[in-house]
Amino acid sequence: MSNPLLNDYLKKILSARVYDIAIESALDNAPFLSERLGNQIWLKREDEQPVYSFKIRGAYNKVVQLSDDEKAAGVVAASAGNHAQGLALAAKELGIKATIVMPRTTPEIKVQSVKARGAKVVLHGDAFDDAFAYSQKLVEEKGMTYIHPYDDPETIAGQGTIGMEILRQMRQPVDAIFVPVGGGGLAAGVAAYVKALRPEIKVISVESTESACLAAAMAEGERVILDQVGIFADGVAVAQIGENTWEVCKDHIDECITVTPDEICAAIKDIFDDTRAVCEPAGALAVAGMKKYVEQESCEEQNFVAIMSGANVNFDRLRYISEVAEIGEGREVILAVTIPEQAGSFQQFCNLLGKRPITEFNYRYGDDDKARIYVGVKVGAEGNARQELLNELQSKGYPVMDITDNEIAKYHIRHMVGGHAPDAVNDERVYRFEFPERPGALLNFLRKLGKRFNISLFHYRNHGAAFGRVLVGLQVPEDKVPQLEGYLNELGYRFWDETNNEAYQLFLR
């Protein structure tokens, strides 16, 4: 039975005006991934577009179809990433004035990229919501035409040309297409085209665990707004699936998969190994989800397509990505191990590890009886190598704790191991924060808390995103904790109480 919604999108996709400016991107086989996963893996290379992202398709298709009056009024959007660059280039190509409102936390490289494509950049607020509100003010006051990054039928149709190309380019039968999801424009476009013509092909959405708004909507049967959205995969950091995109996705996405930031980092490395291309985190989502799907379903000898949606990654973020890629792949385990504080104990411990490469080893004298070491060890990704190592250490009498997935162990303690706090540090409570990367954020924090509570520990880490990771210790008597958390809520920074975190207790307390 024909579906009116899909038929309407099919017509829009077939007549979409994307190739005035976009290219038909390559569909490349990934030989290393294919061999490792036991299936044929194909990568749709949207990183090859003029703005290194698929966003140029939808932005141009929307702008080119505006009326003369809408074009004359100029176009505006709120964006900190790929939509901004796509719209800027589309407007420049069509001779239209474009204004992009970006949060003040936007990395300079992205600001300059948008300016280089002829758009006016307005920096406003610390987050996307602030930028969006200001863009709507420009629409109201100046009559500018707002170009939505995903929730518009013409934008969806532009992104849907990727599905059209995949079906045309693949000579083998396609078993599943994996699509990254933020607001859902790409997923809706690809699903609409594929399900209209080849309904037997699975279209599987992949989201970050930090921003899984489609999975949440699927679970509830309606659009929901996430309480919090993480920004590691900033290209898909959306709190609610779009209204138009939901109408397609709710009936035509076969399955939702979510992946962690660590798994995304591992996928970035996988893509690099096969293509020498460096994806942004959102660009590697589909590959991360595909890997998880193969493992869960025990798939063999199938043809899977993963859409590499973009490659606009900040160079300084690569340090962080490479640091956790091995963890995401399951090839590195981080352990807290207690060994005797006596001569020869280090050598004895290393002998037990055998030929397993040690990636990190941190230690500082604690007391006369025992030493606690923070150690990273490479293990095989296949089988149960992680558990086998733990079992081996325990069988030899070593107290050991697996802290591979411990947030503050990964991001802070590995840089801080240096001995426990002195006895004089009483009533210490430890909080983990995400600070906006803008001038004054730290000063604002200190003004709010520094004169009220003594800061006993501080570690800051920037990993090339709009937010830095901060670990703070504060001396707070038990009866003052509610007062403290009231101040923290006023600050508006995301925070977590890590006082009872095992890694903190072992290495820093």
XYZ file of C-alpha atoms in Angstrom:
509
model
C 0.000 0.000 0.000
C 1.394 3.402 -0.949
C 2.234 5.820 1.831
C 1.262 9.452 1.094
C 3.954 10.880 3.389
C 6.715 8.778 1.842
C 5.469 9.466 -1.667
C 5.526 13.192 -1.011
C 9.100 13.026 0.249
C 10.114 10.761 -2.617
C 9.020 13.441 -5.091
C 10.813 16.160 -3.141
C 14.031 14.123 -2.972
C 13.994 13.276 -6.683
C 13.617 16.959 -7.554
C 15.945 18.320 -4.869
C 18.387 21.005 -6.081
C 21.485 19.837 -4.268
C 23.911 19.199 -7.111
C 24.329 22.855 -8.000
C 26.735 22.913 -5.061
C 27.055 19.445 -3.452
C 28.807 16.425 -4.931
C 27.682 12.822 -5.195
C 29.954 11.523 -2.447
C 31.829 8.262 -2.716
C 30.641 4.979 -1.238
C 33.862 3.258 -0.179
C 34.423 -0.259 1.072
C 36.213 -0.407 4.443
C 38.476 -3.480 4.136
C 39.883 -3.514 7.703
C 36.496 -3.075 9.325
C 34.957 -5.624 6.955
C 37.536 -8.253 7.839
C 37.320 -7.571 11.571
C 33.524 -7.625 11.719
C 32.948 -10.498 9.296
C 30.606 -8.391 7.139
C 31.069 -6.079 4.161
C 31.193 -2.520 5.471
C 30.642 0.496 3.222
C 31.227 4.126 4.185
C 29.205 6.941 2.605
C 31.778 9.728 2.481
C 29.919 12.942 3.284
C 33.176 14.276 4.702
C 34.094 14.930 1.042
C 31.462 17.663 0.598
C 32.648 21.280 0.059
C 31.925 22.071 3.730
C 33.103 18.618 4.929
C 29.560 17.689 5.970
C 26.225 16.532 4.536
C 24.555 19.723 5.827
C 25.213 21.570 2.566
C 22.576 19.420 0.843
C 19.622 20.399 3.003
C 20.689 24.017 3.481
C 21.038 24.656 -0.255
C 17.842 22.824 -1.179
C 15.901 24.980 1.262
C 17.485 28.312 0.337
C 17.288 27.831 -3.430
C 13.511 27.347 -3.168
C 12.820 30.518 -1.160
C 10.676 33.210 -2.746
C 12.337 36.368 -4.064
C 11.027 38.317 -1.070
C 12.408 35.749 1.382
C 15.786 35.836 -0.331
C 15.848 39.636 -0.319
C 15.176 39.680 3.426
C 18.338 37.648 4.042
C 18.620 34.329 5.849
C 19.512 33.635 9.459
C 20.229 30.523 11.535
C 21.515 29.608 14.964
C 24.309 27.083 14.726
C 27.756 26.360 16.094
C 28.745 23.842 13.481
C 28.052 22.245 10.136
C 24.680 23.846 9.395
C 26.304 27.256 9.808
C 28.942 26.472 7.210
C 26.463 24.833 4.839
C 24.062 27.762 4.991
C 26.867 30.302 4.621
C 28.120 28.630 1.445
C 24.608 28.146 0.040
C 23.771 31.822 0.605
C 27.059 32.946 -0.932
C 26.430 30.800 -4.013
C 22.973 32.356 -4.453
C 24.005 35.929 -3.646
C 21.922 36.146 -0.448
C 22.944 37.842 2.794
C 23.356 35.350 5.624
C 23.645 35.902 9.360
C 24.725 33.077 11.636
C 24.195 33.397 15.394
C 26.738 31.301 17.283
C 27.270 30.800 21.042
C 30.290 32.642 22.437
C 31.745 29.224 23.311
C 32.076 28.320 19.596
C 35.715 27.468 18.732
C 37.448 30.167 16.711
C 38.137 27.804 13.810
C 34.387 27.368 13.222
C 33.727 31.106 13.506
C 36.417 31.828 10.938
C 35.150 29.071 8.605
C 31.691 30.652 8.532
C 33.104 34.155 7.959
C 35.305 32.830 5.167
C 32.175 31.676 3.350
C 30.747 35.179 3.356
C 28.303 35.102 6.265
C 28.005 37.614 9.077
C 28.649 36.015 12.469
C 26.951 37.206 15.646
C 28.271 35.710 18.902
C 25.558 35.546 21.540
C 25.110 33.563 24.766
C 26.943 30.508 26.086
C 24.693 27.789 24.645
C 22.654 26.979 21.553
C 19.387 27.988 23.226
C 20.722 31.518 23.763
C 21.846 31.767 20.144
C 18.534 30.398 18.888
C 16.530 32.918 20.924
C 18.558 35.777 19.453
C 18.127 34.451 15.907
C 14.358 34.466 16.429
C 14.625 38.066 17.603
C 16.280 38.937 14.288
C 13.443 37.223 12.449
C 10.865 39.264 14.357
C 12.646 42.603 14.225
C 14.252 42.514 10.774
C 11.999 40.108 8.901
C 14.861 37.762 8.087
C 14.126 34.217 6.894
C 15.042 31.516 9.385
C 16.612 28.364 7.924
C 16.142 25.450 10.289
C 19.041 22.976 10.492
C 16.835 19.884 10.292
C 13.104 20.375 10.920
C 11.938 21.495 7.478
C 10.583 19.309 4.635
C 12.914 20.846 2.031
C 15.931 20.393 4.294
C 14.889 16.783 4.931
C 14.540 16.216 1.193
C 18.022 17.595 0.557
C 19.506 15.176 3.077
C 17.419 12.375 1.551
C 19.498 12.523 -1.634
C 22.106 10.556 0.322
C 19.701 7.610 0.476
C 19.065 7.964 -3.253
C 22.803 7.822 -3.962
C 23.375 4.801 -1.718
C 20.752 2.720 -3.529
C 22.178 3.769 -6.891
C 25.820 3.171 -5.937
C 25.500 -0.195 -4.154
C 25.788 -3.130 -6.523
C 25.227 -5.678 -3.774
C 22.004 -6.091 -1.799
C 21.940 -3.733 1.187
C 20.972 -5.262 4.516
C 21.047 -2.122 6.673
C 21.933 1.566 6.536
C 23.199 3.202 9.739
C 22.371 6.887 10.115
C 23.556 9.356 12.773
C 20.775 11.288 14.511
C 20.692 14.708 16.134
C 17.500 16.507 15.195
C 16.652 13.779 12.684
C 16.877 15.529 9.308
C 19.333 13.043 7.805
C 17.563 9.995 9.281
C 14.144 11.179 8.075
C 15.398 11.930 4.572
C 17.235 8.628 4.134
C 14.410 6.597 5.703
C 11.767 8.285 3.535
C 13.584 7.485 0.293
C 14.752 3.981 1.193
C 11.446 2.830 2.702
C 9.474 4.203 -0.268
C 11.487 2.092 -2.724
C 13.177 -0.700 -0.751
C 11.210 -1.269 2.470
C 13.087 -4.514 3.197
C 16.324 -2.548 3.885
C 16.723 -1.702 7.536
C 17.354 1.945 8.419
C 18.957 2.049 11.869
C 19.464 5.280 13.792
C 22.546 5.850 15.943
C 22.703 8.415 18.739
C 25.124 9.411 21.435
C 24.090 8.262 24.911
C 24.427 11.940 25.870
C 21.739 13.126 23.429
C 19.493 10.183 22.498
C 16.334 12.191 21.823
C 14.948 9.844 19.120
C 15.412 6.745 21.279
C 13.627 8.567 24.112
C 10.765 9.546 21.803
C 10.467 5.987 20.478
C 10.263 4.671 24.045
C 7.520 7.144 24.971
C 5.664 7.094 21.639
C 5.918 10.891 21.393
C 8.483 13.655 21.219
C 10.158 14.378 24.538
C 12.682 16.961 25.713
C 15.817 15.579 27.339
C 16.709 17.042 30.729
C 20.381 17.297 29.816
C 22.394 17.023 26.622
C 26.109 16.221 26.518
C 28.248 18.058 24.012
C 31.060 15.643 23.121
C 29.308 14.795 19.821
C 28.313 18.431 19.342
C 26.971 17.889 15.829
C 24.095 15.815 17.257
C 23.663 17.553 20.633
C 19.895 18.074 20.335
C 17.417 17.815 23.210
C 14.290 17.050 21.138
C 13.711 15.325 17.814
C 12.162 17.613 15.188
C 8.434 17.687 14.571
C 8.651 16.972 10.833
C 11.483 14.487 11.282
C 9.521 12.610 13.959
C 6.601 12.085 11.592
C 8.905 10.062 9.344
C 11.197 8.441 11.896
C 8.513 7.097 14.251
C 7.208 4.679 11.605
C 10.210 4.105 9.351
C 13.284 3.765 11.568
C 13.716 0.059 12.297
C 15.867 0.314 15.397
C 17.594 2.884 17.630
C 21.137 2.263 18.860
C 22.995 4.453 21.349
C 26.780 4.603 21.749
C 29.054 6.112 24.381
C 31.699 8.808 23.782
C 34.379 6.128 24.237
C 32.779 3.985 21.516
C 32.612 7.032 19.247
C 36.343 7.642 19.744
C 37.065 4.018 18.840
C 34.999 4.434 15.645
C 36.962 7.565 14.698
C 40.125 5.478 14.889
C 38.529 2.671 12.855
C 37.566 5.117 10.114
C 41.046 6.626 10.093
C 42.638 3.180 9.771
C 40.507 2.427 6.694
C 40.343 5.828 4.969
C 42.957 8.130 6.585
C 40.055 10.550 7.082
C 39.560 12.128 10.513
C 35.871 12.276 11.409
C 34.273 14.570 13.916
C 32.522 12.668 16.743
C 29.054 13.023 15.177
C 30.521 11.889 11.857
C 31.624 8.561 13.348
C 28.346 7.771 15.131
C 27.034 5.485 12.398
C 30.170 3.328 12.399
C 30.084 3.056 16.203
C 26.443 1.974 16.075
C 27.074 -0.491 13.289
C 29.845 -2.156 15.291
C 27.538 -2.506 18.282
C 24.745 -3.910 16.080
C 27.057 -6.556 14.576
C 28.143 -7.630 18.057
C 24.604 -7.761 19.445
C 23.079 -9.589 16.484
C 26.093 -11.817 15.654
C 25.759 -10.801 11.990
C 27.847 -12.474 9.298
C 28.302 -11.928 5.563
C 25.903 -8.978 5.337
C 26.285 -5.633 3.566
C 26.103 -2.623 5.856
C 26.361 1.052 4.940
C 27.392 3.635 7.541
C 27.070 7.335 6.749
C 30.202 9.345 7.617
C 28.340 12.576 8.138
C 31.152 15.076 8.714
C 34.793 15.863 9.416
C 34.725 19.284 11.072
C 36.743 18.365 14.126
C 38.924 20.749 16.099
C 42.569 19.722 15.909
C 43.076 20.045 19.677
C 40.237 17.584 20.310
C 42.266 14.818 18.645
C 44.421 14.559 21.783
C 41.410 13.503 23.810
C 40.020 11.222 21.080
C 43.258 9.288 20.730
C 43.530 9.012 24.517
C 40.248 7.134 24.943
C 39.961 5.328 21.576
C 41.618 2.173 22.919
C 39.235 2.138 25.897
C 36.261 2.504 23.564
C 37.431 -0.443 21.522
C 37.976 -2.563 24.620
C 41.708 -2.745 23.922
C 42.814 -0.912 27.073
C 41.825 -1.575 30.659
C 42.562 0.879 33.492
C 43.131 -0.693 36.870
C 43.665 0.380 40.462
C 45.957 -2.251 41.939
C 47.315 -2.536 45.485
C 50.847 -3.938 45.731
C 53.193 -4.339 48.725
C 55.289 -1.269 49.539
C 58.620 -3.109 49.363
C 61.595 -3.494 47.072
C 60.956 -5.663 44.009
C 57.147 -5.456 44.103
C 56.950 -3.370 40.908
C 59.063 -5.877 39.009
C 57.029 -8.795 40.318
C 53.801 -7.104 39.224
C 55.158 -6.344 35.738
C 56.365 -9.927 35.380
C 52.814 -11.073 35.999
C 51.522 -8.847 33.178
C 53.900 -10.676 30.866
C 53.914 -9.371 27.289
C 50.814 -7.229 27.721
C 51.923 -3.658 26.880
C 51.591 -1.140 29.726
C 50.111 2.122 28.417
C 50.255 4.083 31.657
C 51.739 3.657 35.120
C 51.166 6.192 37.920
C 52.318 5.851 41.487
C 53.250 7.936 44.507
C 54.284 6.689 47.943
C 51.258 6.343 50.252
C 52.267 4.481 53.428
C 54.799 1.945 54.664
C 52.677 -1.144 54.024
C 51.017 -0.906 50.640
C 51.104 1.083 47.399
C 48.168 1.782 45.127
C 49.043 2.090 41.479
C 47.042 3.435 38.544
C 47.927 1.293 35.536
C 46.714 1.100 31.938
C 47.204 -2.219 30.135
C 46.568 -3.122 26.504
C 44.493 -6.251 26.068
C 42.993 -8.012 23.071
C 39.559 -6.764 21.975
C 38.441 -10.293 21.203
C 37.066 -12.723 23.725
C 37.119 -11.913 27.422
C 40.699 -10.618 27.765
C 39.719 -7.863 30.201
C 38.132 -10.265 32.702
C 40.928 -12.793 32.242
C 43.475 -10.162 33.312
C 41.420 -9.279 36.392
C 41.050 -12.936 37.316
C 44.781 -13.540 36.918
C 45.712 -10.621 39.185
C 43.193 -11.640 41.832
C 44.394 -15.242 41.765
C 47.887 -13.978 42.599
C 46.555 -12.107 45.612
C 46.492 -8.576 44.222
C 43.531 -6.414 45.340
C 42.406 -4.930 42.003
C 39.595 -2.663 40.829
C 38.571 -2.112 37.208
C 38.155 1.671 36.785
C 38.115 1.714 32.970
C 34.635 3.214 32.855
C 35.067 5.587 35.795
C 34.584 9.166 34.554
C 36.939 10.950 36.917
C 39.559 8.208 36.614
C 39.664 8.654 32.829
C 39.546 12.422 32.649
C 41.216 13.640 35.834
C 42.954 11.178 38.146
C 45.310 9.831 35.489
C 46.796 13.358 35.433
C 46.752 13.865 39.204
C 48.142 10.763 40.902
C 50.562 12.163 43.457
C 49.626 11.029 46.911
C 46.725 11.412 49.280
C 45.476 14.575 50.868
C 47.040 15.448 54.233
C 45.043 14.841 57.377
C 44.403 18.585 57.640
C 41.975 18.429 54.710
C 38.735 17.796 56.540
C 35.150 17.762 55.249
C 36.289 17.508 51.620
C 33.579 17.031 49.014
C 34.460 16.522 45.360
C 32.383 17.690 42.395
C 32.827 17.173 38.680
C 31.784 20.060 36.416
C 31.446 20.982 32.780
C 32.509 24.629 32.437
C 31.677 26.638 29.293
C 34.875 27.447 27.409
C 34.672 31.217 27.508
C 36.564 33.999 29.286
C 35.268 34.577 32.796
C 33.727 31.150 33.434
C 36.335 30.183 36.027
C 36.308 33.643 37.608
C 32.519 33.464 37.908
C 32.862 30.126 39.711
C 35.468 31.456 42.136
C 33.457 34.578 42.896
C 30.439 32.466 43.786
C 32.218 29.867 45.917
C 35.810 30.840 46.607
C 35.023 33.176 49.509
C 32.469 30.811 51.056
C 34.312 27.485 50.952
C 37.981 26.579 50.798
C 39.053 24.931 47.519
C 41.196 21.900 48.408
C 41.562 20.284 44.966
C 41.292 21.601 41.425
C 41.927 20.002 38.036
C 40.833 21.440 34.700
C 40.896 19.628 31.361
C 39.971 21.017 27.959
C 39.432 18.485 25.177
C 38.700 20.833 22.284
C 34.975 21.219 22.817
C 32.740 24.064 23.930
C 33.004 22.827 27.514
C 35.984 21.910 29.668
C 36.002 19.211 32.340
C 36.733 20.358 35.880
C 37.226 18.417 39.117
C 36.938 20.517 42.281
C 37.399 19.651 45.933
C 35.732 21.916 48.517
C 35.900 21.804 52.306
C 32.239 21.779 53.286
C 30.845 20.779 56.703
C 27.931 18.362 56.410
C 25.367 20.935 57.532
C 26.530 23.347 54.776
C 26.126 20.890 51.848
C 22.550 22.010 50.971
C 23.766 25.620 50.928
C 26.677 24.677 48.661
C 24.494 22.816 46.176
C 22.133 25.790 46.125
C 25.036 27.952 44.990
C 26.054 25.350 42.405
C 22.535 25.283 40.952
C 22.606 29.088 40.703
C 25.818 28.896 38.669
C 24.066 26.950 35.918
C 27.045 24.664 35.169
C 26.379 20.934 34.929
C 27.816 19.152 37.976
C 27.987 15.751 39.654
C 28.876 14.879 43.269
C 31.875 12.511 43.112
C 32.729 12.425 46.828
C 32.030 8.684 47.031
C 33.734 7.874 43.738
C 35.993 4.861 44.302
C 38.847 6.224 42.180
C 38.921 9.455 44.192
C 38.845 7.517 47.438
C 41.737 5.299 46.338
C 44.115 7.863 44.867
C 43.330 11.336 46.157
C 41.569 11.067 49.512
